mmCIF file of C-alpha atoms and ligand atoms in Angstrom:
data_model
loop_
_atom_site.group_PDB
_atom_site.id
_atom_site.type_symbol
_atom_site.label_atom_id
_atom_site.label_comp_id
_atom_site.label_asym_id
_atom_site.label_seq_id
_atom_site.Cartn_x
_atom_site.Cartn_y
_atom_site.Cartn_z
ATOM 1 C CA UNK A 10 9.289 -42.906 -6.437
ATOM 2 C CA UNK A 11 6.606 -40.554 -5.187
ATOM 3 C CA UNK A 12 6.348 -37.409 -7.247
ATOM 4 C CA UNK A 13 6.381 -34.188 -5.239
ATOM 5 C CA UNK A 14 7.340 -35.622 -1.830
ATOM 6 C CA UNK A 15 7.215 -33.468 1.272
ATOM 7 C CA UNK A 16 10.517 -31.653 1.757
ATOM 8 C CA UNK A 17 12.768 -32.893 4.535
ATOM 9 C CA UNK A 18 16.062 -31.747 5.918
ATOM 10 C CA UNK A 19 18.374 -34.413 4.621
ATOM 11 C CA UNK A 20 21.613 -33.638 6.346
ATOM 12 C CA UNK A 21 23.133 -31.739 9.212
ATOM 13 C CA UNK A 22 25.117 -29.483 6.902
ATOM 14 C CA UNK A 23 21.992 -28.177 5.220
ATOM 15 C CA UNK A 24 20.316 -27.651 8.586
ATOM 16 C CA UNK A 25 23.327 -25.688 9.822
ATOM 17 C CA UNK A 26 23.234 -23.508 6.731
ATOM 18 C CA UNK A 27 19.596 -22.691 7.494
ATOM 19 C CA UNK A 28 20.348 -21.900 11.143
ATOM 20 C CA UNK A 29 23.304 -19.785 10.263
ATOM 21 C CA UNK A 30 21.513 -17.690 7.621
ATOM 22 C CA UNK A 31 18.427 -17.116 9.768
ATOM 23 C CA UNK A 32 20.414 -16.315 12.883
ATOM 24 C CA UNK A 33 21.032 -12.986 11.173
ATOM 25 C CA UNK A 34 18.451 -10.288 11.516
ATOM 26 C CA UNK A 35 15.786 -9.789 8.883
ATOM 27 C CA UNK A 36 14.990 -6.133 8.295
ATOM 28 C CA UNK A 37 12.426 -4.292 6.222
ATOM 29 C CA UNK A 38 14.123 -2.586 3.295
ATOM 30 C CA UNK A 39 11.409 -0.944 1.233
ATOM 31 C CA UNK A 40 7.944 -1.191 -0.268
ATOM 32 C CA UNK A 41 7.872 -0.977 -4.037
ATOM 33 C CA UNK A 42 4.820 0.269 -5.942
ATOM 34 C CA UNK A 43 6.404 0.578 -9.333
ATOM 35 C CA UNK A 44 8.814 -1.643 -11.226
ATOM 36 C CA UNK A 45 11.429 1.139 -11.385
ATOM 37 C CA UNK A 46 11.531 1.148 -7.577
ATOM 38 C CA UNK A 47 13.027 -2.360 -7.365
ATOM 39 C CA UNK A 48 16.329 -2.471 -5.477
ATOM 40 C CA UNK A 49 19.534 -3.612 -7.182
ATOM 41 C CA UNK A 50 19.536 -7.258 -8.147
ATOM 42 C CA UNK A 51 22.807 -8.400 -6.622
ATOM 43 C CA UNK A 52 21.274 -10.713 -4.034
ATOM 44 C CA UNK A 53 19.669 -14.119 -4.012
ATOM 45 C CA UNK A 54 16.001 -13.243 -4.156
ATOM 46 C CA UNK A 55 13.024 -15.408 -3.292
ATOM 47 C CA UNK A 56 9.417 -14.290 -3.046
ATOM 48 C CA UNK A 57 6.152 -15.372 -1.493
ATOM 49 C CA UNK A 58 3.132 -15.346 -3.776
ATOM 50 C CA UNK A 59 -0.411 -16.575 -3.378
ATOM 51 C CA UNK A 60 -4.017 -15.659 -2.901
ATOM 52 C CA UNK A 61 -4.977 -12.940 -0.525
ATOM 53 C CA UNK A 62 -5.084 -14.096 3.081
ATOM 54 C CA UNK A 63 -3.194 -17.349 2.430
ATOM 55 C CA UNK A 64 -0.525 -16.373 4.983
ATOM 56 C CA UNK A 65 2.409 -14.846 3.054
ATOM 57 C CA UNK A 66 3.195 -12.062 5.513
ATOM 58 C CA UNK A 67 2.709 -14.361 8.500
ATOM 59 C CA UNK A 68 5.174 -16.809 6.995
ATOM 60 C CA UNK A 69 7.827 -14.102 6.696
ATOM 61 C CA UNK A 70 7.228 -13.181 10.328
ATOM 62 C CA UNK A 71 7.597 -16.836 11.324
ATOM 63 C CA UNK A 72 10.843 -17.143 9.348
ATOM 64 C CA UNK A 73 12.142 -14.035 11.081
ATOM 65 C CA UNK A 74 10.821 -15.104 14.507
ATOM 66 C CA UNK A 75 9.230 -11.678 14.785
ATOM 67 C CA UNK A 76 5.589 -10.900 15.418
ATOM 68 C CA UNK A 77 5.036 -7.981 13.126
ATOM 69 C CA UNK A 78 7.894 -7.477 10.736
ATOM 70 C CA UNK A 79 5.592 -7.987 7.761
ATOM 71 C CA UNK A 80 2.080 -6.673 8.290
ATOM 72 C CA UNK A 81 -0.385 -9.513 8.452
ATOM 73 C CA UNK A 82 -4.084 -9.166 8.948
ATOM 74 C CA UNK A 83 -7.462 -10.793 8.931
ATOM 75 C CA UNK A 84 -8.514 -8.397 6.222
ATOM 76 C CA UNK A 85 -7.597 -9.720 2.784
ATOM 77 C CA UNK A 86 -5.598 -7.268 0.699
ATOM 78 C CA UNK A 87 -3.399 -6.161 3.591
ATOM 79 C CA UNK A 88 -0.139 -6.174 1.662
ATOM 80 C CA UNK A 89 -0.414 -3.658 -1.142
ATOM 81 C CA UNK A 90 3.182 -3.223 -2.237
ATOM 82 C CA UNK A 91 6.083 -5.454 -3.132
ATOM 83 C CA UNK A 92 7.793 -5.487 0.242
ATOM 84 C CA UNK A 93 11.506 -6.177 0.378
ATOM 85 C CA UNK A 94 13.162 -7.676 3.424
ATOM 86 C CA UNK A 95 16.913 -7.963 3.647
ATOM 87 C CA UNK A 96 18.362 -11.096 5.178
ATOM 88 C CA UNK A 97 22.057 -10.871 5.996
ATOM 89 C CA UNK A 98 23.839 -9.165 3.102
ATOM 90 C CA UNK A 99 23.131 -11.997 0.723
ATOM 91 C CA UNK A 100 19.374 -12.473 0.414
ATOM 92 C CA UNK A 101 16.126 -10.685 -0.219
ATOM 93 C CA UNK A 102 12.832 -12.109 0.965
ATOM 94 C CA UNK A 103 9.958 -10.523 -0.923
ATOM 95 C CA UNK A 104 6.376 -10.312 0.315
ATOM 96 C CA UNK A 105 3.938 -9.848 -2.538
ATOM 97 C CA UNK A 106 0.407 -8.468 -2.530
ATOM 98 C CA UNK A 107 -2.134 -11.281 -2.668
ATOM 99 C CA UNK A 108 -4.202 -11.981 -5.730
ATOM 100 C CA UNK A 109 -7.832 -12.976 -6.030
ATOM 101 C CA UNK A 110 -9.066 -10.291 -3.713
ATOM 102 C CA UNK A 111 -12.151 -8.938 -5.416
ATOM 103 C CA UNK A 112 -13.213 -6.200 -3.061
ATOM 104 C CA UNK A 113 -10.633 -3.557 -3.860
ATOM 105 C CA UNK A 114 -11.371 -0.901 -6.468
ATOM 106 C CA UNK A 115 -10.852 -2.263 -9.969
ATOM 107 C CA UNK A 116 -8.118 0.239 -10.943
ATOM 108 C CA UNK A 117 -6.174 -0.771 -7.863
ATOM 109 C CA UNK A 118 -6.530 -4.475 -8.608
ATOM 110 C CA UNK A 119 -5.404 -3.962 -12.194
ATOM 111 C CA UNK A 120 -2.389 -1.955 -11.062
ATOM 112 C CA UNK A 121 -1.295 -4.686 -8.617
ATOM 113 C CA UNK A 122 -1.827 -7.364 -11.205
ATOM 114 C CA UNK A 123 0.355 -5.596 -13.719
ATOM 115 C CA UNK A 124 3.056 -4.915 -11.134
ATOM 116 C CA UNK A 125 2.986 -8.545 -9.990
ATOM 117 C CA UNK A 126 3.178 -9.852 -13.525
ATOM 118 C CA UNK A 127 6.023 -7.510 -14.490
ATOM 119 C CA UNK A 128 7.898 -8.478 -11.351
ATOM 120 C CA UNK A 129 7.400 -12.228 -11.664
ATOM 121 C CA UNK A 130 8.256 -12.367 -15.336
ATOM 122 C CA UNK A 131 11.076 -9.830 -15.447
ATOM 123 C CA UNK A 132 13.156 -10.110 -12.301
ATOM 124 C CA UNK A 133 16.431 -11.804 -13.240
ATOM 125 C CA UNK A 134 17.657 -12.289 -9.687
ATOM 126 C CA UNK A 135 14.455 -14.062 -8.629
ATOM 127 C CA UNK A 136 15.599 -17.628 -7.891
ATOM 128 C CA UNK A 137 12.396 -19.171 -6.644
ATOM 129 C CA UNK A 138 8.770 -18.294 -6.085
ATOM 130 C CA UNK A 139 7.242 -19.877 -3.010
ATOM 131 C CA UNK A 140 3.638 -20.265 -4.049
ATOM 132 C CA UNK A 141 1.432 -20.498 -0.984
ATOM 133 C CA UNK A 142 -1.698 -22.623 -1.064
ATOM 134 C CA UNK A 143 -4.122 -22.749 1.848
ATOM 135 C CA UNK A 144 -4.106 -26.383 2.933
ATOM 136 C CA UNK A 145 -7.861 -26.220 3.537
ATOM 137 C CA UNK A 146 -8.705 -24.916 0.086
ATOM 138 C CA UNK A 147 -6.156 -26.453 -2.281
ATOM 139 C CA UNK A 148 -5.125 -25.170 -5.716
ATOM 140 C CA UNK A 149 -7.615 -22.751 -7.297
ATOM 141 C CA UNK A 150 -7.916 -21.634 -10.892
ATOM 142 C CA UNK A 151 -6.164 -18.373 -10.105
ATOM 143 C CA UNK A 152 -3.185 -20.324 -8.696
ATOM 144 C CA UNK A 153 -3.161 -22.443 -11.858
ATOM 145 C CA UNK A 154 -2.935 -19.269 -13.921
ATOM 146 C CA UNK A 155 0.107 -18.132 -11.984
ATOM 147 C CA UNK A 156 1.739 -21.535 -12.438
ATOM 148 C CA UNK A 157 1.162 -21.331 -16.191
ATOM 149 C CA UNK A 158 2.753 -17.897 -16.270
ATOM 150 C CA UNK A 159 5.790 -19.172 -14.346
ATOM 151 C CA UNK A 160 6.096 -22.178 -16.681
ATOM 152 C CA UNK A 161 6.142 -19.799 -19.612
ATOM 153 C CA UNK A 162 8.969 -17.673 -18.240
ATOM 154 C CA UNK A 163 10.751 -20.673 -16.650
ATOM 155 C CA UNK A 164 10.790 -19.327 -13.104
ATOM 156 C CA UNK A 165 10.870 -22.192 -10.603
ATOM 157 C CA UNK A 166 8.078 -22.239 -8.073
ATOM 158 C CA UNK A 167 7.698 -24.341 -4.950
ATOM 159 C CA UNK A 168 4.385 -24.976 -3.254
ATOM 160 C CA UNK A 169 3.986 -24.169 0.429
ATOM 161 C CA UNK A 170 0.793 -25.505 1.939
ATOM 162 C CA UNK A 171 -0.111 -23.107 4.742
ATOM 163 C CA UNK A 172 -2.169 -23.127 7.944
ATOM 164 C CA UNK A 173 -1.805 -26.867 8.492
ATOM 165 C CA UNK A 174 -2.761 -26.278 12.143
ATOM 166 C CA UNK A 175 -6.268 -25.585 10.865
ATOM 167 C CA UNK A 176 -6.593 -28.672 8.701
ATOM 168 C CA UNK A 177 -7.726 -32.120 9.770
ATOM 169 C CA UNK A 178 -5.311 -34.902 8.907
ATOM 170 C CA UNK A 179 -7.594 -36.512 6.323
ATOM 171 C CA UNK A 180 -8.406 -33.148 4.772
ATOM 172 C CA UNK A 181 -4.702 -32.330 4.564
ATOM 173 C CA UNK A 182 -3.910 -35.658 2.897
ATOM 174 C CA UNK A 183 -6.595 -35.058 0.292
ATOM 175 C CA UNK A 184 -5.400 -31.561 -0.308
ATOM 176 C CA UNK A 185 -1.798 -32.761 -0.745
ATOM 177 C CA UNK A 186 -2.921 -35.406 -3.231
ATOM 178 C CA UNK A 187 -4.879 -32.893 -5.307
ATOM 179 C CA UNK A 188 -1.978 -30.470 -5.260
ATOM 180 C CA UNK A 189 0.365 -33.196 -6.499
ATOM 181 C CA UNK A 190 -2.014 -33.909 -9.360
ATOM 182 C CA UNK A 191 -2.167 -30.229 -10.295
ATOM 183 C CA UNK A 192 1.634 -29.919 -10.212
ATOM 184 C CA UNK A 193 2.187 -32.812 -12.579
ATOM 185 C CA UNK A 194 1.248 -30.519 -15.450
ATOM 186 C CA UNK A 195 3.799 -27.830 -14.630
ATOM 187 C CA UNK A 196 7.407 -28.002 -15.763
ATOM 188 C CA UNK A 197 8.428 -25.048 -13.546
ATOM 189 C CA UNK A 198 7.245 -26.796 -10.362
ATOM 190 C CA UNK A 199 10.017 -27.617 -7.894
ATOM 191 C CA UNK A 200 9.557 -31.289 -7.054
ATOM 192 C CA UNK A 201 9.019 -30.986 -3.292
ATOM 193 C CA UNK A 202 6.173 -29.626 -1.187
ATOM 194 C CA UNK A 203 6.497 -27.678 2.018
ATOM 195 C CA UNK A 204 3.876 -27.857 4.778
ATOM 196 C CA UNK A 205 3.746 -24.999 7.244
ATOM 197 C CA UNK A 206 1.949 -23.469 10.161
ATOM 198 C CA UNK A 207 3.129 -19.987 11.048
ATOM 199 C CA UNK A 208 1.262 -20.020 14.344
ATOM 200 C CA UNK A 209 2.666 -23.375 15.473
ATOM 201 C CA UNK A 210 6.009 -22.912 13.677
ATOM 202 C CA UNK A 211 5.614 -26.211 11.815
ATOM 203 C CA UNK A 212 7.794 -26.569 8.747
ATOM 204 C CA UNK A 213 9.608 -23.301 9.376
ATOM 205 C CA UNK A 214 12.988 -24.892 9.945
ATOM 206 C CA UNK A 215 12.622 -26.870 6.729
ATOM 207 C CA UNK A 216 11.686 -23.707 4.844
ATOM 208 C CA UNK A 217 14.689 -21.871 6.300
ATOM 209 C CA UNK A 218 16.934 -24.745 5.250
ATOM 210 C CA UNK A 219 15.393 -24.743 1.777
ATOM 211 C CA UNK A 220 15.981 -21.008 1.369
ATOM 212 C CA UNK A 221 19.537 -21.189 2.691
ATOM 213 C CA UNK A 222 20.375 -23.864 0.142
ATOM 214 C CA UNK A 223 19.184 -21.909 -2.886
ATOM 215 C CA UNK A 224 22.178 -20.574 -4.766
HETATM 216 P P1 GTP B 307 -2.514 -10.435 1.920
HETATM 217 O O1 GTP B 307 -1.381 -9.549 2.324
HETATM 218 O O2 GTP B 307 -3.852 -9.848 2.105
HETATM 219 O O3 GTP B 307 -2.337 -11.014 0.546
HETATM 220 O O4 GTP B 307 -2.540 -11.705 2.928
HETATM 221 P P2 GTP B 307 -1.329 -12.661 3.390
HETATM 222 O O5 GTP B 307 -1.211 -13.807 2.440
HETATM 223 O O6 GTP B 307 -0.100 -11.877 3.651
HETATM 224 O O7 GTP B 307 -1.910 -13.283 4.745
HETATM 225 P P3 GTP B 307 -1.539 -12.879 6.251
HETATM 226 O O8 GTP B 307 -0.182 -13.341 6.603
HETATM 227 O O9 GTP B 307 -1.877 -11.455 6.466
HETATM 228 O O10 GTP B 307 -2.545 -13.828 7.059
HETATM 229 C C1 GTP B 307 -3.938 -13.786 6.877
HETATM 230 C C2 GTP B 307 -4.627 -14.335 8.109
HETATM 231 O O11 GTP B 307 -4.322 -15.724 8.270
HETATM 232 C C3 GTP B 307 -4.197 -13.653 9.413
HETATM 233 O O12 GTP B 307 -5.332 -13.518 10.237
HETATM 234 C C4 GTP B 307 -3.190 -14.624 9.999
HETATM 235 O O13 GTP B 307 -3.114 -14.557 11.405
HETATM 236 C C5 GTP B 307 -3.761 -15.961 9.557
HETATM 237 N N1 GTP B 307 -2.702 -16.985 9.401
HETATM 238 C C6 GTP B 307 -1.584 -16.896 8.646
HETATM 239 N N2 GTP B 307 -0.840 -18.018 8.753
HETATM 240 C C7 GTP B 307 -1.486 -18.839 9.594
HETATM 241 C C8 GTP B 307 -1.216 -20.159 10.123
HETATM 242 O O14 GTP B 307 -0.217 -20.832 9.811
HETATM 243 N N3 GTP B 307 -2.148 -20.679 10.975
HETATM 244 C C9 GTP B 307 -3.274 -20.001 11.325
HETATM 245 N N4 GTP B 307 -4.120 -20.606 12.162
HETATM 246 N N5 GTP B 307 -3.558 -18.762 10.877
HETATM 247 C C10 GTP B 307 -2.675 -18.190 10.029
HETATM 248 MG MG1 MG B 308 0.357 -9.944 3.242
#
């Protein structure tokens, strides 16, 4: 069997669960700049991580069917806090600051990195990290480093390949293949890939279904 197949909605029940959860409103709860500011951990929490500009905030907007719930921007480094969004009274969706953005002041970068690391390695209610990879660029060393960290603390991560509307079919296939190879080394990798376009809404229903079926 193919390792790391592309996620599909396998049954109507799962699809309904996704529809039902995301028919509820998603609201901004708070931006956290310090680990002590994290909200209580009584909900199913999932987060979106990845390099700056990969499309994390846009993906949250697409999930919510709102244009500007999470601030997205052409300028890398837009999201500078750990932003919490409440979904129904059961889930948190968490938008993380991007990594790999070299043009911010060094003290700022170091502060984000520490906050990110503390969050990703210490948050008990965090059920899954959606690790976004730009489908044009594939897995970079800095993504590898995050995967190694998540292996170490046994936090499951699932790859979301973003901006597929911008990728040629052959390019996308190559990128998927390379990503599969990179994932083979990582015990914390969830064994399915998601492919998304936030502008064209591709893969959003599958992502909603995936999130709704995380317990
Ligand atoms: P940081 O907060 O800086 O880490 O970035 P981010 O990962 O949150 O990225 P963001 O959602 O702000 O998107 C960055 C840019 O990519 C914006 O100009 C978006 O409009 C664009 N973008 C995001 N997703 C897609 C997509 O699926 N397709 C296309 N064509 N553009 C996208
Ligand atoms: Mg962002």
